[in-house]
PDB file of C-alpha atoms in Angstrom:
ATOM      1  CA  MET A   1       7.848  -1.191   9.390  1.00 92.00           C
ATOM      2  CA  GLY A   2       5.879  -3.403   7.456  1.00 96.00           C
ATOM      3  CA  LEU A   3       6.446  -6.457   5.488  1.00 96.00           C
ATOM      4  CA  GLY A   4       4.635  -6.154   1.370  1.00 94.00           C
ATOM      5  CA  LEU A   5       4.399  -9.501  -1.169  1.00 90.00           C
ATOM      6  CA  GLY A   6       4.005  -7.071  -3.982  1.00 80.00           C
ATOM      7  CA  LEU A   7       3.009  -8.406  -7.096  1.00 75.00           C
ATOM      8  CA  GLY A   8       5.641 -11.392  -7.665  1.00 69.00           C
ATOM      9  CA  VAL A   9       6.012 -13.472  -4.471  1.00 63.00           C
ATOM     10  CA  SER A  10       3.431 -15.750  -3.719  1.00 71.00           C
ATOM     11  CA  TRP A  11       2.931 -18.821  -1.847  1.00 79.00           C
ATOM     12  CA  THR A  12       1.277 -22.700  -2.587  1.00 78.00           C
ATOM     13  CA  SER A  13      -0.759 -23.267   0.015  1.00 87.00           C
ATOM     14  CA  SER A  14      -2.740 -22.016   3.254  1.00 91.00           C
ATOM     15  CA  ALA A  15      -0.274 -23.627   5.275  1.00 92.00           C
ATOM     16  CA  GLU A  16       2.886 -21.468   3.556  1.00 90.00           C
ATOM     17  CA  PHE A  17       0.484 -18.132   4.033  1.00 93.00           C
ATOM     18  CA  ALA A  18      -0.524 -19.181   7.439  1.00 95.00           C
ATOM     19  CA  GLN A  19       3.305 -19.219   8.116  1.00 93.00           C
ATOM     20  CA  PHE A  20       3.851 -16.279   6.989  1.00 94.00           C
ATOM     21  CA  ALA A  21       1.651 -14.516   8.385  1.00 96.00           C
ATOM     22  CA  ARG A  22       2.330 -15.530  12.025  1.00 97.00           C
ATOM     23  CA  SER A  23       6.076 -15.229  11.728  1.00 96.00           C
ATOM     24  CA  ALA A  24       5.803 -12.084  10.327  1.00 96.00           C
ATOM     25  CA  GLU A  25       4.338 -11.076  13.364  1.00 97.00           C
ATOM     26  CA  ALA A  26       6.694 -13.389  15.859  1.00 96.00           C
ATOM     27  CA  THR A  27       9.720 -11.593  14.423  1.00 95.00           C
ATOM     28  CA  GLY A  28       8.308  -8.037  14.691  1.00 94.00           C
ATOM     29  CA  TRP A  29       6.931  -6.574  11.323  1.00 96.00           C
ATOM     30  CA  ASP A  30       4.368  -4.160  12.660  1.00 95.00           C
ATOM     31  CA  SER A  31       2.023  -4.889   9.489  1.00 97.00           C
ATOM     32  CA  ILE A  32       1.727  -7.188   6.337  1.00 97.00           C
ATOM     33  CA  TRP A  33       0.857  -5.609   3.157  1.00 96.00           C
ATOM     34  CA  LEU A  34      -0.869  -7.175   0.386  1.00 95.00           C
ATOM     35  CA  SER A  35      -1.419  -5.970  -3.308  1.00 91.00           C
ATOM     36  CA  GLU A  36      -4.504  -6.339  -5.818  1.00 90.00           C
ATOM     37  CA  HIS A  37      -3.781  -7.575  -9.971  1.00 88.00           C
ATOM     38  CA  LEU A  38      -6.679  -9.890 -10.443  1.00 90.00           C
ATOM     39  CA  THR A  39      -5.022 -10.154 -14.412  1.00 89.00           C
ATOM     40  CA  GLY A  40      -1.972 -11.591 -12.814  1.00 81.00           C
ATOM     41  CA  PRO A  41      -1.241 -14.890 -10.354  1.00 81.00           C
ATOM     42  CA  THR A  42      -1.103 -12.731  -7.388  1.00 83.00           C
ATOM     43  CA  PRO A  43      -3.939 -14.126  -5.041  1.00 88.00           C
ATOM     44  CA  ALA A  44      -6.769 -11.216  -4.291  1.00 91.00           C
ATOM     45  CA  ALA A  45      -5.387  -8.894  -1.634  1.00 93.00           C
ATOM     46  CA  LEU A  46      -8.554  -9.010   0.768  1.00 95.00           C
ATOM     47  CA  PRO A  47     -10.296 -12.477   0.451  1.00 95.00           C
ATOM     48  CA  ALA A  48      -6.371 -13.228   1.580  1.00 95.00           C
ATOM     49  CA  LEU A  49      -6.235 -10.537   4.673  1.00 96.00           C
ATOM     50  CA  ALA A  50      -9.066 -11.888   6.179  1.00 96.00           C
ATOM     51  CA  TYR A  51      -7.210 -15.346   6.117  1.00 96.00           C
ATOM     52  CA  ALA A  52      -4.615 -13.817   7.903  1.00 97.00           C
ATOM     53  CA  ALA A  53      -6.856 -12.084  10.408  1.00 96.00           C
ATOM     54  CA  ALA A  54      -8.025 -15.371  11.707  1.00 96.00           C
ATOM     55  CA  VAL A  55      -3.969 -17.217  11.676  1.00 97.00           C
ATOM     56  CA  THR A  56      -2.851 -13.589  13.608  1.00 97.00           C
ATOM     57  CA  SER A  57      -3.420 -11.712  16.960  1.00 96.00           C
ATOM     58  CA  ASN A  58      -1.562  -8.110  16.677  1.00 96.00           C
ATOM     59  CA  ILE A  59       0.611  -7.497  13.152  1.00 97.00           C
ATOM     60  CA  ARG A  60      -1.819  -5.158  10.978  1.00 97.00           C
ATOM     61  CA  LEU A  61      -3.287  -5.047   8.100  1.00 97.00           C
ATOM     62  CA  GLY A  62      -3.035  -3.390   4.971  1.00 97.00           C
ATOM     63  CA  THR A  63      -3.620  -3.464   1.392  1.00 95.00           C
ATOM     64  CA  SER A  64      -1.535  -1.770  -1.582  1.00 92.00           C
ATOM     65  CA  ILE A  65      -3.359  -0.891  -3.021  1.00 92.00           C
ATOM     66  CA  THR A  66      -7.367  -1.843  -3.619  1.00 95.00           C
ATOM     67  CA  VAL A  67      -8.645  -0.356  -7.049  1.00 95.00           C
ATOM     68  CA  VAL A  68     -11.492   1.011  -6.234  1.00 97.00           C
ATOM     69  CA  PRO A  69     -12.201   1.958 -10.497  1.00 96.00           C
ATOM     70  CA  GLY A  70     -15.165  -0.610 -11.493  1.00 95.00           C
ATOM     71  CA  ARG A  71     -16.273  -1.679  -8.138  1.00 95.00           C
ATOM     72  CA  SER A  72     -19.392  -0.404  -6.313  1.00 96.00           C
ATOM     73  CA  PRO A  73     -18.500   1.581  -3.540  1.00 97.00           C
ATOM     74  CA  VAL A  74     -21.454   0.087  -1.630  1.00 98.00           C
ATOM     75  CA  GLU A  75     -19.697  -3.765  -2.251  1.00 97.00           C
ATOM     76  CA  LEU A  76     -16.591  -2.829  -1.475  1.00 97.00           C
ATOM     77  CA  ALA A  77     -17.599  -1.029   1.982  1.00 97.00           C
ATOM     78  CA  LYS A  78     -19.518  -3.509   2.931  1.00 97.00           C
ATOM     79  CA  THR A  79     -15.932  -5.922   2.608  1.00 97.00           C
ATOM     80  CA  LEU A  80     -13.652  -3.687   4.568  1.00 97.00           C
ATOM     81  CA  TRP A  81     -16.120  -3.126   7.545  1.00 95.00           C
ATOM     82  CA  THR A  82     -16.397  -6.578   7.628  1.00 95.00           C
ATOM     83  CA  ILE A  83     -12.794  -7.407   7.714  1.00 95.00           C
ATOM     84  CA  ALA A  84     -12.153  -4.323  10.345  1.00 95.00           C
ATOM     85  CA  GLU A  85     -14.719  -5.717  12.314  1.00 93.00           C
ATOM     86  CA  LEU A  86     -13.498  -9.657  12.359  1.00 92.00           C
ATOM     87  CA  CYS A  87      -9.682  -8.032  12.430  1.00 94.00           C
ATOM     88  CA  ASP A  88     -10.596  -5.728  15.292  1.00 93.00           C
ATOM     89  CA  GLY A  89      -9.463  -2.441  14.321  1.00 94.00           C
ATOM     90  CA  ARG A  90      -6.109  -3.672  12.164  1.00 96.00           C
ATOM     91  CA  LEU A  91      -7.381  -3.243   8.306  1.00 97.00           C
ATOM     92  CA  LEU A  92      -5.183  -0.363   6.733  1.00 96.00           C
ATOM     93  CA  PRO A  93      -6.786  -0.206   3.485  1.00 96.00           C
ATOM     94  CA  ILE A  94      -4.769   2.567   0.218  1.00 96.00           C
ATOM     95  CA  PHE A  95      -6.510   2.918  -2.398  1.00 97.00           C
ATOM     96  CA  GLY A  96      -5.897   3.707  -6.314  1.00 95.00           C
ATOM     97  CA  LEU A  97      -6.566   4.133  -9.981  1.00 94.00           C
ATOM     98  CA  GLY A  98      -4.559   0.437 -10.040  1.00 88.00           C
ATOM     99  CA  THR A  99      -2.202  -0.366 -12.346  1.00 85.00           C
ATOM    100  CA  ALA A 100      -1.800   1.109 -15.962  1.00 83.00           C
ATOM    101  CA  GLU A 101      -2.125  -1.791 -18.152  1.00 86.00           C
ATOM    102  CA  ASP A 102      -5.014  -2.298 -20.802  1.00 88.00           C
ATOM    103  CA  ALA A 103      -5.740  -5.704 -19.482  1.00 90.00           C
ATOM    104  CA  GLU A 104      -6.424  -4.579 -15.695  1.00 89.00           C
ATOM    105  CA  HIS A 105      -8.658  -2.052 -17.246  1.00 86.00           C
ATOM    106  CA  ALA A 106     -10.129  -4.699 -18.607  1.00 91.00           C
ATOM    107  CA  ALA A 107     -10.747  -6.612 -15.857  1.00 91.00           C
ATOM    108  CA  PHE A 108     -12.206  -4.180 -13.717  1.00 91.00           C
ATOM    109  CA  ASN A 109     -14.551  -3.182 -17.157  1.00 92.00           C
ATOM    110  CA  VAL A 110     -13.554   0.735 -16.355  1.00 91.00           C
ATOM    111  CA  GLY A 111     -11.537   2.407 -19.430  1.00 87.00           C
ATOM    112  CA  ARG A 112      -8.564   4.688 -18.972  1.00 86.00           C
ATOM    113  CA  ARG A 113     -10.083   7.996 -19.065  1.00 90.00           C
ATOM    114  CA  HIS A 114     -13.343   6.815 -16.854  1.00 93.00           C
ATOM    115  CA  ARG A 115     -10.838   5.849 -14.088  1.00 94.00           C
ATOM    116  CA  GLY A 116     -10.317   9.001 -11.891  1.00 95.00           C
ATOM    117  CA  PRO A 117     -13.537  10.362 -12.758  1.00 96.00           C
ATOM    118  CA  TRP A 118     -14.601   6.740 -10.942  1.00 96.00           C
ATOM    119  CA  PHE A 119     -12.711   7.052  -8.068  1.00 97.00           C
ATOM    120  CA  ASP A 120     -13.444  10.931  -7.431  1.00 97.00           C
ATOM    121  CA  ALA A 121     -17.061   9.626  -7.285  1.00 97.00           C
ATOM    122  CA  ALA A 122     -16.778   6.517  -4.937  1.00 98.00           C
ATOM    123  CA  LEU A 123     -14.495   7.550  -2.388  1.00 97.00           C
ATOM    124  CA  PRO A 124     -16.120  10.044  -0.835  1.00 97.00           C
ATOM    125  CA  VAL A 125     -19.318   7.767  -0.536  1.00 97.00           C
ATOM    126  CA  ILE A 126     -16.742   4.954   0.895  1.00 97.00           C
ATOM    127  CA  ARG A 127     -15.701   7.083   3.473  1.00 96.00           C
ATOM    128  CA  ALA A 128     -19.337   8.184   4.536  1.00 96.00           C
ATOM    129  CA  LEU A 129     -20.433   4.420   4.534  1.00 96.00           C
ATOM    130  CA  LEU A 130     -17.550   3.579   6.945  1.00 95.00           C
ATOM    131  CA  ARG A 131     -18.510   6.492   9.050  1.00 94.00           C
ATOM    132  CA  GLY A 132     -21.925   4.919   9.326  1.00 95.00           C
ATOM    133  CA  ASP A 133     -23.974   7.258   7.181  1.00 95.00           C
ATOM    134  CA  ARG A 134     -26.661   6.511   5.130  1.00 96.00           C
ATOM    135  CA  VAL A 135     -25.894   7.726   2.216  1.00 97.00           C
ATOM    136  CA  THR A 136     -27.405   8.616  -1.197  1.00 98.00           C
ATOM    137  CA  ALA A 137     -25.297   9.622  -4.181  1.00 97.00           C
ATOM    138  CA  SER A 138     -25.752   9.746  -7.930  1.00 95.00           C
ATOM    139  CA  SER A 139     -23.583   9.618 -11.037  1.00 96.00           C
ATOM    140  CA  PRO A 140     -22.542   8.483 -13.853  1.00 95.00           C
ATOM    141  CA  TYR A 141     -21.248   4.815 -12.721  1.00 95.00           C
ATOM    142  CA  PHE A 142     -23.573   4.111  -9.567  1.00 95.00           C
ATOM    143  CA  ASN A 143     -26.495   5.430  -8.274  1.00 96.00           C
ATOM    144  CA  ILE A 144     -27.446   4.830  -4.370  1.00 97.00           C
ATOM    145  CA  SER A 145     -30.468   5.453  -2.192  1.00 97.00           C
ATOM    146  CA  ASP A 146     -30.846   5.956   1.678  1.00 97.00           C
ATOM    147  CA  THR A 147     -28.239   2.649   1.436  1.00 97.00           C
ATOM    148  CA  CYS A 148     -25.814   1.996   5.085  1.00 96.00           C
ATOM    149  CA  VAL A 149     -23.444  -1.016   5.422  1.00 95.00           C
ATOM    150  CA  THR A 150     -23.013  -1.014   9.060  1.00 91.00           C
ATOM    151  CA  ASP A 151     -24.594  -1.307  12.241  1.00 84.00           C
ATOM    152  CA  GLY A 152     -25.059   2.486  12.502  1.00 81.00           C
ATOM    153  CA  GLY A 153     -21.862   3.148  13.636  1.00 85.00           C
ATOM    154  CA  ALA A 154     -18.189   3.810  12.545  1.00 88.00           C
ATOM    155  CA  ALA A 155     -16.128   1.193  10.950  1.00 87.00           C
ATOM    156  CA  ALA A 156     -12.531   0.604  12.862  1.00 89.00           C
ATOM    157  CA  ILE A 157     -10.855   2.541  10.172  1.00 92.00           C
ATOM    158  CA  SER A 158      -9.137   5.450  10.881  1.00 82.00           C
ATOM    159  CA  ASP A 159      -7.795   6.799   7.904  1.00 92.00           C
ATOM    160  CA  LEU A 160      -8.087   6.170   4.275  1.00 96.00           C
ATOM    161  CA  TRP A 161      -4.673   6.294   2.409  1.00 97.00           C
ATOM    162  CA  MET A 162      -3.793   6.507  -1.783  1.00 98.00           C
ATOM    163  CA  GLY A 163      -1.276   5.953  -3.854  1.00 96.00           C
ATOM    164  CA  GLY A 164      -0.678   7.289  -6.972  1.00 94.00           C
ATOM    165  CA  ARG A 165       2.618   9.499  -8.630  1.00 93.00           C
ATOM    166  CA  SER A 166       1.407  11.770 -11.521  1.00 94.00           C
ATOM    167  CA  GLN A 167       0.680  15.494 -10.804  1.00 95.00           C
ATOM    168  CA  THR A 168      -2.745  14.601 -11.266  1.00 96.00           C
ATOM    169  CA  GLU A 169      -2.987  11.753  -8.564  1.00 96.00           C
ATOM    170  CA  LEU A 170      -1.062  13.685  -6.480  1.00 97.00           C
ATOM    171  CA  ARG A 171      -3.235  16.377  -6.890  1.00 97.00           C
ATOM    172  CA  ARG A 172      -6.655  13.783  -5.897  1.00 97.00           C
ATOM    173  CA  VAL A 173      -4.416  12.637  -2.572  1.00 97.00           C
ATOM    174  CA  ALA A 174      -4.509  16.194  -1.257  1.00 97.00           C
ATOM    175  CA  LYS A 175      -8.192  16.744  -1.855  1.00 97.00           C
ATOM    176  CA  LEU A 176      -9.254  13.136  -1.030  1.00 96.00           C
ATOM    177  CA  SER A 177      -6.454  11.055   1.293  1.00 97.00           C
ATOM    178  CA  ASP A 178      -5.391  10.819   4.864  1.00 97.00           C
ATOM    179  CA  GLY A 179      -1.971   9.723   3.651  1.00 97.00           C
ATOM    180  CA  TRP A 180       0.052   8.589   0.208  1.00 98.00           C
ATOM    181  CA  LEU A 181       1.746   5.458  -0.281  1.00 97.00           C
ATOM    182  CA  ALA A 182       4.675   5.958  -2.768  1.00 96.00           C
ATOM    183  CA  SER A 183       6.003   2.697  -4.681  1.00 94.00           C
ATOM    184  CA  PHE A 184       9.549   2.303  -7.006  1.00 94.00           C
ATOM    185  CA  ALA A 185      10.443   5.808  -6.250  1.00 96.00           C
ATOM    186  CA  THR A 186      13.558   7.935  -5.582  1.00 97.00           C
ATOM    187  CA  PRO A 187      13.923  10.211  -2.461  1.00 96.00           C
ATOM    188  CA  LEU A 188      13.780  12.626  -5.016  1.00 97.00           C
ATOM    189  CA  GLN A 189      10.746  11.768  -6.134  1.00 97.00           C
ATOM    190  CA  THR A 190       9.506  11.519  -2.883  1.00 97.00           C
ATOM    191  CA  ARG A 191      10.480  14.763  -1.417  1.00 98.00           C
ATOM    192  CA  ASN A 192       8.980  16.210  -4.778  1.00 98.00           C
ATOM    193  CA  SER A 193       5.650  14.884  -4.277  1.00 98.00           C
ATOM    194  CA  ILE A 194       5.187  14.994  -0.692  1.00 98.00           C
ATOM    195  CA  ALA A 195       6.038  18.236  -0.808  1.00 97.00           C
ATOM    196  CA  PHE A 196       3.544  18.635  -3.336  1.00 98.00           C
ATOM    197  CA  ILE A 197       0.552  17.308  -1.803  1.00 98.00           C
ATOM    198  CA  VAL A 198       1.527  19.132   1.084  1.00 97.00           C
ATOM    199  CA  ASN A 199       1.017  22.733  -0.608  1.00 97.00           C
ATOM    200  CA  GLN A 200      -1.658  21.425  -2.828  1.00 97.00           C
ATOM    201  CA  ALA A 201      -3.806  20.440   0.400  1.00 97.00           C
ATOM    202  CA  ALA A 202      -3.420  23.910   2.134  1.00 97.00           C
ATOM    203  CA  GLU A 203      -4.472  25.482  -1.188  1.00 97.00           C
ATOM    204  CA  MET A 204      -7.302  23.471  -0.746  1.00 97.00           C
ATOM    205  CA  GLY A 205      -7.935  24.822   3.115  1.00 97.00           C
ATOM    206  CA  ARG A 206      -6.660  20.749   3.932  1.00 96.00           C
ATOM    207  CA  GLU A 207      -4.083  20.080   6.658  1.00 93.00           C
ATOM    208  CA  PHE A 208      -2.266  16.997   5.605  1.00 93.00           C
ATOM    209  CA  ASP A 209      -0.850  15.040   8.877  1.00 94.00           C
ATOM    210  CA  LYS A 210       2.982  14.742   8.063  1.00 93.00           C
ATOM    211  CA  GLU A 211       3.467  11.493   9.460  1.00 94.00           C
ATOM    212  CA  HIS A 212       1.217   9.749   6.661  1.00 96.00           C
ATOM    213  CA  PHE A 213       3.403   9.671   4.377  1.00 97.00           C
ATOM    214  CA  GLY A 214       4.740   5.984   3.549  1.00 97.00           C
ATOM    215  CA  LEU A 215       6.705   4.154   0.735  1.00 97.00           C
ATOM    216  CA  LEU A 216       6.564   0.109  -0.422  1.00 96.00           C
ATOM    217  CA  LEU A 217      10.098  -0.843  -1.083  1.00 96.00           C
ATOM    218  CA  PRO A 218      11.527  -4.025  -2.322  1.00 96.00           C
ATOM    219  CA  TYR A 219      14.540  -5.369  -1.176  1.00 96.00           C
ATOM    220  CA  GLY A 220      17.240  -8.206  -2.299  1.00 94.00           C
ATOM    221  CA  ARG A 221      18.730  -9.595   1.013  1.00 94.00           C
ATOM    222  CA  LEU A 222      21.731 -11.206  -1.462  1.00 93.00           C
ATOM    223  CA  SER A 223      20.556 -10.223  -4.705  1.00 93.00           C
ATOM    224  CA  ARG A 224      18.488  -8.565  -6.631  1.00 93.00           C
ATOM    225  CA  SER A 225      15.762 -11.181  -8.449  1.00 90.00           C
ATOM    226  CA  ALA A 226      16.195 -11.270 -12.410  1.00 91.00           C
ATOM    227  CA  ALA A 227      12.160 -10.513 -12.891  1.00 89.00           C
ATOM    228  CA  ILE A 228      12.954  -7.278 -11.129  1.00 92.00           C
ATOM    229  CA  ALA A 229      16.210  -6.221 -12.393  1.00 92.00           C
ATOM    230  CA  ASP A 230      14.339  -6.660 -15.892  1.00 93.00           C
ATOM    231  CA  LEU A 231      11.136  -4.551 -14.654  1.00 90.00           C
ATOM    232  CA  LEU A 232      13.985  -2.155 -13.248  1.00 93.00           C
ATOM    233  CA  ASP A 233      15.946  -2.273 -16.386  1.00 94.00           C
ATOM    234  CA  HIS A 234      12.556  -1.369 -18.688  1.00 92.00           C
ATOM    235  CA  ALA A 235      10.375   0.581 -16.912  1.00 90.00           C
ATOM    236  CA  TYR A 236      13.094   3.082 -14.449  1.00 94.00           C
ATOM    237  CA  PRO A 237      15.709   3.274 -17.622  1.00 94.00           C
ATOM    238  CA  GLY A 238      18.708   5.979 -16.216  1.00 93.00           C
ATOM    239  CA  ILE A 239      17.965   5.526 -11.959  1.00 95.00           C
ATOM    240  CA  ASP A 240      20.196   3.301 -10.368  1.00 95.00           C
ATOM    241  CA  PRO A 241      18.685  -0.069  -9.149  1.00 95.00           C
ATOM    242  CA  ASP A 242      19.935   0.739  -5.585  1.00 94.00           C
ATOM    243  CA  GLU A 243      17.793   3.619  -5.175  1.00 96.00           C
ATOM    244  CA  LEU A 244      14.674   1.540  -6.084  1.00 96.00           C
ATOM    245  CA  CYS A 245      15.275  -1.981  -5.011  1.00 96.00           C
ATOM    246  CA  PRO A 246      18.530  -1.991  -2.470  1.00 97.00           C
ATOM    247  CA  VAL A 247      20.405  -5.176  -2.235  1.00 97.00           C
ATOM    248  CA  GLY A 248      22.579  -5.797   1.229  1.00 96.00           C
ATOM    249  CA  VAL A 249      22.341  -3.932   4.579  1.00 96.00           C
ATOM    250  CA  ASP A 250      23.838  -0.703   3.680  1.00 95.00           C
ATOM    251  CA  ALA A 251      22.349   0.047   0.459  1.00 96.00           C
ATOM    252  CA  LEU A 252      19.060  -0.355   2.661  1.00 96.00           C
ATOM    253  CA  ARG A 253      20.200   1.875   4.649  1.00 95.00           C
ATOM    254  CA  ARG A 254      21.312   4.750   2.529  1.00 95.00           C
ATOM    255  CA  VAL A 255      17.697   4.107   1.106  1.00 96.00           C
ATOM    256  CA  LEU A 256      16.075   4.426   3.888  1.00 96.00           C
ATOM    257  CA  ASP A 257      18.023   7.459   5.241  1.00 95.00           C
ATOM    258  CA  GLY A 258      17.305   9.546   1.747  1.00 96.00           C
ATOM    259  CA  HIS A 259      13.449   9.038   2.074  1.00 96.00           C
ATOM    260  CA  ALA A 260      13.453   9.656   5.714  1.00 95.00           C
ATOM    261  CA  LYS A 261      14.735  13.311   4.607  1.00 95.00           C
ATOM    262  CA  ALA A 262      12.369  13.091   2.001  1.00 96.00           C
ATOM    263  CA  GLY A 263       9.790  13.361   4.459  1.00 96.00           C
ATOM    264  CA  VAL A 264       8.589   9.217   4.330  1.00 96.00           C
ATOM    265  CA  THR A 265       7.624   8.093   7.569  1.00 94.00           C
ATOM    266  CA  LYS A 266       6.246   4.842   7.413  1.00 95.00           C
ATOM    267  CA  PHE A 267       8.529   2.267   4.951  1.00 96.00           C
ATOM    268  CA  ILE A 268       6.865  -1.349   3.589  1.00 96.00           C
ATOM    269  CA  LEU A 269       9.570  -3.766   2.478  1.00 96.00           C
ATOM    270  CA  VAL A 270       8.618  -5.952  -0.249  1.00 95.00           C
ATOM    271  CA  PRO A 271      11.064  -9.265  -0.229  1.00 93.00           C
ATOM    272  CA  ASP A 272      12.377  -9.478  -3.599  1.00 89.00           C
ATOM    273  CA  ASN A 273      12.517 -13.626  -3.750  1.00 84.00           C
ATOM    274  CA  ARG A 274      10.141 -15.763  -1.971  1.00 83.00           C
ATOM    275  CA  PRO A 275      12.570 -18.257   0.025  1.00 87.00           C
ATOM    276  CA  THR A 276      12.110 -21.688   1.176  1.00 85.00           C
ATOM    277  CA  ASN A 277      10.945 -20.949   4.681  1.00 90.00           C
ATOM    278  CA  TRP A 278       8.991 -17.899   5.227  1.00 91.00           C
ATOM    279  CA  SER A 279       9.901 -18.286   8.832  1.00 92.00           C
ATOM    280  CA  LEU A 280      13.889 -18.197   9.080  1.00 94.00           C
ATOM    281  CA  GLU A 281      13.754 -15.423   5.705  1.00 93.00           C
ATOM    282  CA  LEU A 282      11.319 -13.178   7.955  1.00 95.00           C
ATOM    283  CA  LYS A 283      13.795 -13.465  10.576  1.00 95.00           C
ATOM    284  CA  LEU A 284      16.830 -12.134   8.613  1.00 96.00           C
ATOM    285  CA  LEU A 285      15.054  -9.420   6.749  1.00 95.00           C
ATOM    286  CA  ARG A 286      14.380  -8.271  10.251  1.00 94.00           C
ATOM    287  CA  ASP A 287      17.749  -8.086  11.313  1.00 95.00           C
ATOM    288  CA  ASP A 288      18.520  -6.564   8.209  1.00 95.00           C
ATOM    289  CA  VAL A 289      16.176  -3.785   8.789  1.00 94.00           C
ATOM    290  CA  VAL A 290      17.054  -3.604  12.558  1.00 93.00           C
ATOM    291  CA  SER A 291      20.840  -3.257  11.556  1.00 94.00           C
ATOM    292  CA  ALA A 292      19.887  -0.331   8.795  1.00 92.00           C
ATOM    293  CA  ALA A 293      17.933   1.494  11.166  1.00 89.00           C
ATOM    294  CA  ALA A 294      20.837   0.852  13.755  1.00 89.00           C
ATOM    295  CA  ARG A 295      23.239   2.093  11.820  1.00 86.00           C
ATOM    296  CA  SER A 296      20.587   5.278  10.642  1.00 83.00           C
ATOM    297  CA  GLU A 297      20.597   8.677  11.652  1.00 78.00           C
ATOM    298  CA  ILE A 298      17.357   9.239  11.036  1.00 82.00           C
ATOM    299  CA  VAL A 299      15.331   6.208  10.787  1.00 77.00           C
ATOM    300  CA  ARG A 300      13.741   4.841  13.992  1.00 72.00           C
ATOM    301  CA  LEU A 301      11.868   1.336  14.022  1.00 72.00           C
ATOM    302  CA  ALA A 302       9.029   1.577  16.694  1.00 59.00           C
ATOM    303  CA  GLU A 303       9.364  -1.570  19.112  1.00 50.00           C
TER     304      GLU A 303
END
């Protein structure tokens, strides 16, 4: 079970973030996940993960997600390779188009209709560069000539996962990705999306690993924050809020069961509220996860 910070929970000092990262490792979480949102208060994910790598030893470090359109694939591959080397292969990048917000598109200097084509052109280049290949590639968005970003060997990154929810995005997952991370999805939605990805991949002659489906899940240990309650009310009307952000162990168990039966194998819990003490909060959250898994017939935690 991984631990994510999402877009709403942050920190005010390096000491607080170091406490968060060290506490996550000490309390048994298998990974830390940071989201990317240029125009909000969320700190930049990749530099923060590099810092987390320096203050931890074993916990894995993921992005949820790293935005590709608007970036040089060479610069992004170089950054990922560097962090992967510094953290001894603990980096788990997940790629996507970014949030559907005009301010974000403007910040990345790429319009809505160009995001998909940019991604389609860039991700194979990033993959090749991380393999240690010398790459020559031309597109309307970048031109690369005989370029290599590593020492000639493959980067310590085994798989490239993607996010996305529309059929176009899921078809892209089936074609280009090694895994899929869902967010703000009901069990029925993950079931349908996973079936779509697997079927599309088969039609393309690809075998999609059924262990490579994940979910980013907001969770309220004691209550649901006003901010996320408002988000769910406006962005996901008609859906039971407990399906998208459960509160308490019983609701958490039901949601984990539903997604596990739908085919999700990896979970990232996102605490809904920022605590005053990360060490205590992460222990309490972990206790809730262990308790929910113990009551489940299908969810098992890796120890």
